[in-house]
Tab-separated table of C-alpha atoms in Angstrom:
chain	number	residue	atom	x	y	z
A	80	MET	CA	4.242	-31.045	-9.038
A	81	PRO	CA	2.173	-28.975	-6.535
A	82	GLU	CA	1.018	-25.514	-7.529
A	83	ARG	CA	3.103	-22.626	-6.286
A	84	ILE	CA	1.880	-20.522	-3.379
A	85	TYR	CA	1.967	-16.752	-3.782
A	86	LEU	CA	2.315	-14.778	-0.533
A	87	ASP	CA	3.711	-11.465	-1.802
A	88	HIS	CA	0.458	-9.547	-2.244
A	89	ALA	CA	1.875	-6.350	-0.720
A	90	ALA	CA	4.083	-6.134	-3.813
A	91	THR	CA	1.245	-6.856	-6.235
A	92	THR	CA	-1.836	-9.028	-6.131
A	93	PRO	CA	-3.353	-11.126	-8.944
A	94	LEU	CA	-5.912	-9.526	-11.221
A	95	ARG	CA	-9.493	-10.206	-10.164
A	96	PRO	CA	-11.719	-11.747	-12.869
A	97	GLU	CA	-14.168	-8.842	-12.494
A	98	ALA	CA	-11.360	-6.391	-13.264
A	99	LYS	CA	-10.257	-8.400	-16.289
A	100	ALA	CA	-13.812	-8.424	-17.681
A	101	ALA	CA	-14.148	-4.664	-17.174
A	102	MET	CA	-10.821	-4.045	-18.919
A	103	GLU	CA	-11.917	-6.130	-21.911
A	104	GLU	CA	-14.979	-3.904	-22.176
A	105	GLY	CA	-12.704	-0.875	-22.194
A	106	PHE	CA	-10.436	-2.330	-24.888
A	107	ALA	CA	-13.485	-3.042	-27.045
A	108	LEU	CA	-14.374	0.674	-27.026
A	109	TRP	CA	-10.927	2.200	-27.308
A	110	ALA	CA	-10.882	5.972	-27.822
A	111	ASN	CA	-9.343	9.022	-26.210
A	112	PRO	CA	-11.814	10.332	-23.591
A	113	SER	CA	-10.839	13.885	-24.573
A	114	SER	CA	-11.812	13.455	-28.234
A	115	PRO	CA	-15.013	15.260	-29.330
A	116	HIS	CA	-16.329	12.541	-31.680
A	117	ALA	CA	-18.896	9.908	-30.710
A	118	GLU	CA	-16.262	7.326	-29.737
A	119	GLY	CA	-14.472	9.851	-27.558
A	120	ARG	CA	-17.714	10.939	-25.890
A	121	LYS	CA	-18.561	7.311	-25.117
A	122	ALA	CA	-15.108	6.795	-23.623
A	123	ARG	CA	-15.576	9.942	-21.520
A	124	GLU	CA	-18.929	8.672	-20.301
A	125	MET	CA	-17.367	5.380	-19.202
A	126	LEU	CA	-14.449	7.193	-17.561
A	127	GLU	CA	-16.697	9.455	-15.517
A	128	ASP	CA	-18.925	6.554	-14.532
A	129	ALA	CA	-15.850	4.696	-13.279
A	130	ARG	CA	-14.757	7.802	-11.364
A	131	ALA	CA	-18.115	7.967	-9.595
A	132	ARG	CA	-18.024	4.239	-8.819
A	133	LEU	CA	-14.482	4.466	-7.448
A	134	LYS	CA	-15.398	7.326	-5.126
A	135	ALA	CA	-18.535	5.517	-3.976
A	136	SER	CA	-16.594	2.322	-3.227
A	137	LEU	CA	-14.022	4.264	-1.204
A	138	GLY	CA	-16.566	6.500	0.519
A	139	TRP	CA	-14.733	9.569	-0.809
A	140	GLU	CA	-16.768	12.759	-1.218
A	141	GLY	CA	-14.016	14.862	-2.812
A	142	GLU	CA	-12.387	14.637	-6.227
A	143	ALA	CA	-10.427	11.807	-7.856
A	144	ILE	CA	-7.580	12.262	-10.344
A	145	PHE	CA	-6.648	9.129	-12.287
A	146	THR	CA	-2.904	8.432	-12.486
A	147	SER	CA	-0.540	5.735	-13.735
A	148	GLY	CA	-0.204	4.410	-10.179
A	149	ALA	CA	0.853	5.311	-6.657
A	150	SER	CA	4.235	6.741	-7.666
A	151	GLU	CA	2.706	9.301	-10.020
A	152	ALA	CA	0.022	10.155	-7.466
A	153	ALA	CA	2.727	10.771	-4.855
A	154	ALA	CA	4.743	12.957	-7.229
A	155	LEU	CA	1.628	14.893	-8.182
A	156	ALA	CA	0.641	15.567	-4.576
A	157	LEU	CA	4.091	16.338	-3.192
A	158	GLY	CA	5.158	18.324	-6.242
A	159	HIS	CA	2.016	20.397	-6.799
A	160	ALA	CA	0.229	20.815	-3.473
A	161	LYS	CA	-0.317	24.430	-2.496
A	162	ALA	CA	1.558	24.078	0.760
A	163	GLY	CA	4.830	25.019	2.381
A	164	ALA	CA	7.302	22.611	3.975
A	165	ARG	CA	7.034	18.919	3.087
A	166	LEU	CA	7.130	16.582	6.089
A	167	VAL	CA	7.227	12.797	5.600
A	168	SER	CA	7.464	9.971	8.099
A	169	ALA	CA	10.731	8.043	8.228
A	170	VAL	CA	8.995	4.774	7.329
A	171	GLU	CA	7.391	5.910	4.077
A	172	HIS	CA	7.574	3.934	0.851
A	173	ASP	CA	10.447	4.857	-1.479
A	174	ALA	CA	7.944	6.436	-3.905
A	175	ILE	CA	7.145	9.078	-1.279
A	176	LEU	CA	10.747	9.622	-0.218
A	177	GLN	CA	11.914	10.007	-3.813
A	178	ALA	CA	9.067	12.372	-4.678
A	179	ALA	CA	10.154	14.713	-1.863
A	180	PRO	CA	13.909	14.189	-1.366
A	181	GLU	CA	14.312	17.455	0.546
A	182	ALA	CA	11.422	16.779	2.914
A	183	GLU	CA	11.952	16.692	6.660
A	184	ARG	CA	11.801	13.126	8.001
A	185	LEU	CA	9.488	12.615	10.955
A	186	PRO	CA	10.627	9.837	13.319
A	187	VAL	CA	8.535	6.905	14.473
A	188	ARG	CA	8.675	5.139	17.807
A	189	SER	CA	9.966	1.595	18.167
A	190	ASP	CA	6.363	0.370	17.904
A	191	GLY	CA	6.054	1.836	14.396
A	192	ALA	CA	3.752	4.708	15.360
A	193	LEU	CA	4.554	8.269	14.338
A	194	ASP	CA	5.977	10.308	17.216
A	195	MET	CA	3.064	12.671	17.858
A	196	GLU	CA	5.004	15.104	20.048
A	197	ILE	CA	7.590	15.681	17.346
A	198	LEU	CA	4.842	15.939	14.722
A	199	ALA	CA	3.076	18.620	16.776
A	200	GLU	CA	6.294	20.635	16.884
A	201	ALA	CA	7.164	20.093	13.222
A	202	VAL	CA	3.815	21.359	11.864
A	203	GLN	CA	4.249	24.746	13.519
A	204	ARG	CA	5.189	26.452	10.272
A	205	GLU	CA	3.345	27.960	7.335
A	206	ARG	CA	0.834	25.452	5.891
A	207	PRO	CA	2.966	22.273	5.859
A	208	LEU	CA	2.139	19.160	3.823
A	209	VAL	CA	2.474	15.990	5.908
A	210	ALA	CA	2.733	12.594	4.164
A	211	VAL	CA	2.027	9.404	6.127
A	212	GLN	CA	1.424	5.792	5.053
A	213	GLN	CA	-1.877	4.312	6.277
A	214	ILE	CA	-0.547	0.720	6.378
A	215	ASN	CA	3.197	0.170	6.263
A	216	SER	CA	4.120	-2.018	3.311
A	217	GLU	CA	6.902	-3.872	5.164
A	218	THR	CA	5.486	-4.414	8.649
A	219	GLY	CA	1.709	-4.051	8.393
A	220	SER	CA	1.797	-1.315	11.040
A	221	ARG	CA	-1.243	0.954	10.919
A	222	GLN	CA	-0.904	4.638	11.764
A	223	ASP	CA	-3.486	6.516	13.838
A	224	ILE	CA	-4.465	8.757	10.948
A	225	ALA	CA	-7.393	10.348	12.811
A	226	ALA	CA	-5.053	11.603	15.558
A	227	ILE	CA	-2.478	12.754	12.996
A	228	ALA	CA	-5.186	14.579	11.022
A	229	LYS	CA	-6.263	16.545	14.108
A	230	ILE	CA	-2.713	17.752	14.717
A	231	VAL	CA	-2.148	18.709	11.071
A	232	GLN	CA	-5.559	20.367	10.734
A	233	ALA	CA	-5.056	22.389	13.932
A	234	ALA	CA	-1.829	23.771	12.451
A	235	GLY	CA	-3.519	24.697	9.179
A	236	GLY	CA	-1.581	22.101	7.186
A	237	LEU	CA	-2.521	19.491	4.597
A	238	LEU	CA	-2.430	15.735	5.171
A	239	LEU	CA	-1.513	13.294	2.387
A	240	VAL	CA	-2.116	9.630	3.235
A	241	ASP	CA	-0.564	6.822	1.206
A	242	CYS	CA	-3.422	4.306	1.067
A	243	ALA	CA	-1.736	1.980	-1.428
A	244	GLN	CA	-1.818	-0.904	1.073
A	245	GLY	CA	-5.106	0.097	2.680
A	246	ALA	CA	-7.531	1.056	-0.093
A	247	GLY	CA	-10.116	-1.638	-0.719
A	248	LYS	CA	-9.181	-3.342	2.560
A	249	PHE	CA	-9.706	-0.612	5.150
A	250	ALA	CA	-11.712	2.620	5.073
A	251	VAL	CA	-9.975	5.662	3.623
A	252	PRO	CA	-9.053	7.712	6.726
A	253	PRO	CA	-9.765	11.433	7.255
A	254	CYS	CA	-7.288	13.399	5.134
A	255	ASP	CA	-6.918	16.068	2.470
A	256	MET	CA	-5.384	13.789	-0.170
A	257	ALA	CA	-5.013	10.032	-0.494
A	258	ILE	CA	-3.015	7.760	-2.802
A	259	VAL	CA	-4.646	4.674	-4.330
A	260	SER	CA	-2.930	1.890	-6.299
A	261	ALA	CA	-5.133	-0.547	-8.253
A	262	HIS	CA	-2.776	-3.524	-8.350
A	263	LYS	CA	-2.695	-3.792	-4.562
A	264	PHE	CA	-6.354	-4.937	-4.324
A	265	GLY	CA	-6.835	-6.934	-7.515
A	266	GLY	CA	-6.987	-4.213	-10.158
A	267	PRO	CA	-4.489	-3.897	-13.021
A	268	VAL	CA	-0.905	-2.676	-12.813
A	269	GLY	CA	-0.286	0.806	-14.196
A	270	VAL	CA	-3.282	2.708	-12.864
A	271	GLY	CA	-4.151	4.470	-9.630
A	272	ALA	CA	-5.674	7.653	-8.320
A	273	LEU	CA	-4.979	10.702	-6.217
A	274	LEU	CA	-7.997	11.530	-4.103
A	275	VAL	CA	-8.208	15.259	-3.379
A	276	ARG	CA	-10.673	16.916	-1.036
A	277	ASP	CA	-10.628	20.044	-3.222
A	278	TYR	CA	-8.910	20.746	-6.554
A	279	ALA	CA	-7.899	24.144	-5.135
A	280	MET	CA	-5.282	22.332	-3.013
A	281	LEU	CA	-3.245	21.592	-6.154
A	282	LYS	CA	-1.531	23.673	-8.810
A	283	PRO	CA	-2.655	22.651	-12.332
A	284	SER	CA	0.032	20.636	-14.107
A	285	GLY	CA	-1.370	19.348	-17.409
A	286	GLY	CA	-4.152	19.218	-19.962
A	287	HIS	CA	-6.001	16.122	-18.755
A	288	GLU	CA	-7.960	15.267	-15.613
A	289	ARG	CA	-9.391	18.797	-15.470
A	290	GLY	CA	-5.932	20.222	-16.009
A	291	TYR	CA	-4.257	18.511	-13.052
A	292	ARG	CA	-2.434	15.697	-14.847
A	293	ARG	CA	-0.611	15.155	-18.152
A	294	GLY	CA	-1.303	12.169	-20.401
A	295	THR	CA	-4.303	10.364	-21.841
A	296	GLU	CA	-6.297	8.431	-19.253
A	297	ASN	CA	-5.885	4.650	-19.211
A	298	LEU	CA	-9.565	3.830	-19.728
A	299	PRO	CA	-9.307	0.004	-19.594
A	300	GLY	CA	-7.161	0.262	-16.467
A	301	VAL	CA	-9.550	2.699	-14.796
A	302	LEU	CA	-12.507	0.407	-15.527
A	303	GLY	CA	-10.580	-2.535	-14.079
A	304	MET	CA	-9.702	-0.561	-10.950
A	305	ALA	CA	-13.307	0.480	-10.339
A	306	ALA	CA	-14.571	-3.067	-10.874
A	307	ALA	CA	-11.971	-4.529	-8.497
A	308	LEU	CA	-12.877	-2.056	-5.758
A	309	GLU	CA	-16.556	-2.908	-6.032
A	310	VAL	CA	-15.938	-6.559	-5.152
A	311	CYS	CA	-13.557	-5.945	-2.250
A	312	GLY	CA	-15.196	-7.463	0.808
A	313	HIS	CA	-15.160	-6.277	4.403
A	314	PRO	CA	-13.252	-7.923	5.887
A	315	TYR	CA	-10.994	-8.110	2.864
A	316	LEU	CA	-9.934	-11.655	3.797
A	317	ALA	CA	-11.862	-14.019	6.070
A	318	PRO	CA	-10.216	-14.327	9.524
A	319	GLU	CA	-10.206	-18.143	9.348
A	320	VAL	CA	-7.844	-17.965	6.354
A	321	LEU	CA	-5.209	-16.321	8.523
A	322	ALA	CA	-5.836	-18.378	11.666
A	323	PRO	CA	-2.797	-20.704	11.152
A	324	LEU	CA	-0.530	-17.681	11.598
A	325	ASP	CA	-1.552	-17.414	15.251
A	326	ALA	CA	-0.071	-20.831	15.993
A	327	LEU	CA	3.028	-19.967	13.953
A	328	ALA	CA	3.524	-16.783	15.971
A	329	HIS	CA	3.584	-18.845	19.172
A	330	GLU	CA	6.090	-21.328	17.707
A	331	CYS	CA	8.221	-18.469	16.376
A	332	ARG	CA	8.554	-16.986	19.857
A	333	GLN	CA	9.312	-20.401	21.377
A	334	LEU	CA	12.125	-20.986	18.870
A	335	GLY	CA	13.738	-17.607	19.546
A	336	GLY	CA	12.467	-15.867	16.430
A	337	THR	CA	10.850	-12.437	16.241
A	338	TRP	CA	7.193	-11.886	15.344
A	339	LEU	CA	7.389	-8.177	14.592
A	340	ALA	CA	3.659	-7.599	15.128
A	341	ASP	CA	4.311	-8.149	18.839
A	342	ARG	CA	6.026	-4.784	19.077
A	343	LEU	CA	3.643	-2.800	16.847
A	344	SER	CA	1.127	-0.389	18.370
A	345	ASN	CA	-1.510	-1.305	15.767
A	346	PRO	CA	-0.630	-4.341	13.611
A	347	THR	CA	-2.806	-5.383	10.681
A	348	PRO	CA	-3.279	-9.029	9.657
A	349	LEU	CA	-2.570	-8.941	5.925
A	350	ILE	CA	1.159	-8.122	6.188
A	351	ASN	CA	3.499	-9.852	8.649
A	352	ALA	CA	7.229	-9.371	9.173
A	353	ILE	CA	8.895	-12.445	10.699
A	354	ALA	CA	12.521	-12.964	11.711
A	355	MET	CA	13.660	-16.595	11.732
A	356	PRO	CA	16.412	-17.525	14.181
A	357	ALA	CA	19.816	-18.418	12.716
A	358	MET	CA	18.992	-17.849	9.026
A	359	SER	CA	19.313	-14.717	6.889
A	360	GLY	CA	16.307	-13.332	5.090
A	361	SER	CA	17.930	-13.817	1.682
A	362	ALA	CA	18.603	-17.482	2.442
A	363	GLN	CA	14.992	-17.908	3.542
A	364	LEU	CA	13.710	-16.368	0.318
A	365	MET	CA	15.697	-18.836	-1.790
A	366	ARG	CA	14.571	-21.819	0.257
A	367	PHE	CA	10.932	-20.777	0.225
A	368	ASP	CA	11.165	-20.274	-3.531
A	369	MET	CA	12.583	-23.771	-3.937
A	370	ALA	CA	9.674	-25.040	-1.808
A	371	GLY	CA	7.231	-23.356	-4.186
A	372	ILE	CA	6.346	-20.384	-1.986
A	373	ALA	CA	6.798	-16.732	-2.969
A	374	VAL	CA	7.527	-14.335	-0.101
A	375	SER	CA	9.725	-11.226	0.060
A	376	GLN	CA	12.275	-9.334	2.105
A	377	GLY	CA	11.124	-5.762	2.571
A	378	SER	CA	9.178	-3.865	-0.098
A	379	ALA	CA	9.414	-4.965	-3.731
A	380	CYS	CA	11.064	-1.720	-4.834
A	381	SER	CA	14.096	-2.377	-2.615
A	382	SER	CA	14.111	-6.149	-2.059
A	383	GLY	CA	16.725	-6.678	-4.757
A	384	THR	CA	19.242	-4.354	-3.114
A	385	MET	CA	21.770	-5.118	-0.394
A	386	LYS	CA	20.631	-2.185	1.736
A	387	ARG	CA	19.065	-2.874	5.107
A	388	SER	CA	15.412	-1.869	5.387
A	389	HIS	CA	15.058	1.833	6.230
A	390	VAL	CA	11.690	1.013	7.815
A	391	LEU	CA	13.125	-1.456	10.321
A	392	ALA	CA	16.071	0.856	10.972
A	393	ALA	CA	13.703	3.754	11.745
A	394	MET	CA	11.875	1.485	14.201
A	395	GLN	CA	15.208	0.696	15.895
A	396	VAL	CA	14.962	-2.998	15.074
A	397	GLU	CA	18.304	-4.640	15.815
A	398	PRO	CA	20.378	-5.062	12.606
A	399	ASP	CA	20.723	-8.812	13.154
A	400	VAL	CA	16.946	-9.189	13.482
A	401	ALA	CA	16.353	-6.980	10.437
A	402	ASP	CA	18.695	-9.138	8.354
A	403	ARG	CA	16.705	-12.252	9.310
A	404	THR	CA	13.286	-10.734	8.569
A	405	ILE	CA	11.008	-11.703	5.702
A	406	ARG	CA	7.614	-10.297	4.732
A	407	VAL	CA	4.576	-12.525	4.239
A	408	SER	CA	1.544	-10.799	2.722
A	409	THR	CA	-1.823	-12.286	1.846
A	410	GLY	CA	-4.504	-11.202	-0.610
A	411	TRP	CA	-8.001	-11.706	-1.962
A	412	ASN	CA	-7.361	-15.202	-3.354
A	413	THR	CA	-5.185	-16.589	-0.545
A	414	SER	CA	-6.528	-19.840	0.918
A	415	ARG	CA	-6.177	-21.276	4.411
A	416	SER	CA	-4.366	-24.311	3.005
A	417	GLU	CA	-1.740	-22.021	1.459
A	418	VAL	CA	-1.184	-20.243	4.766
A	419	THR	CA	-0.968	-23.603	6.533
A	420	ARG	CA	1.633	-24.843	4.050
A	421	PHE	CA	3.727	-21.696	4.561
A	422	CYS	CA	3.625	-22.222	8.331
A	423	GLU	CA	4.747	-25.841	7.948
A	424	VAL	CA	7.692	-24.911	5.718
A	425	TRP	CA	8.715	-22.021	8.002
A	426	LEU	CA	8.746	-24.291	11.050
A	427	ASN	CA	10.731	-27.016	9.291
A	428	MET	CA	13.319	-24.469	8.140
A	429	ALA	CA	13.573	-22.849	11.564
A	430	ARG	CA	14.010	-26.151	13.387
A	431	VAL	CA	16.729	-27.323	11.004
A	432	ALA	CA	18.525	-23.970	11.246
A	433	ALA	CA	18.354	-24.041	15.051
């Protein structure tokens, strides 16, 4: 029986061997980094070394607060930032939307880009906090963070960028705070970081991480995250691995399907949303699974629900197209042969359905 093919890296990506080795080192010296004894001091030394390595790998000159993942980082930033109104884009991940349920939703255009004119109007209030995703987890659309940062900075606001899908793959963009999730680039599940330009932007909320976070630091997880970041290449995945998708995009258009990247202002190659003609996304998922290929429909946090994607709805994607859309996402260990096999199965399914 052939090995299964995993193409759902936007949900979570396999642990890199370097991260696993670093975590084993952390488990071998298990102690609370806040303890004053020799074991605790050694753990603190390793924690701070990992913090410095993480910042160096990301090119971040500010501070880094270790968290249990992107969701906690989002809650920490949106709940404790010293700012006024919370403004979030309409295509944010559920972790952002749930962390700021009362926030004003900023619309995007049909090409996935934030509407800059509306943003410029919305930030005209006392020190707003604007939250925007660097790379959309459902479509692969990349926001123009530099342009957004200029607008927010000119208004005296703060910019929070969700880099869960971008960290380790693309440079951290100019911002005041950034969210990092280890398991999106080959680190372990259950650890992440909130990058902060200055601690003064946050209200203290706990006894750890210099008083800005509650709970003992996950030392093995932090070591794994730092090690994974250090081996992330640039580009993250060789272009030739993804080359078969170009031919598939052409065939998709010819068959009457929708290659969503065609309508995006700035698509990225690691995440692709594809609508097959004449077959629902849920039916595709089951058939791909039976063929030994793991893909998804929308983000992992909402793929098990019957609700239509709020991201595609915000982009004004036709409901019928949205219902036929699946997400294919590649990662550090994806091979060209796996991508080729996916393309073959997709084409066979589409031709039969047509």
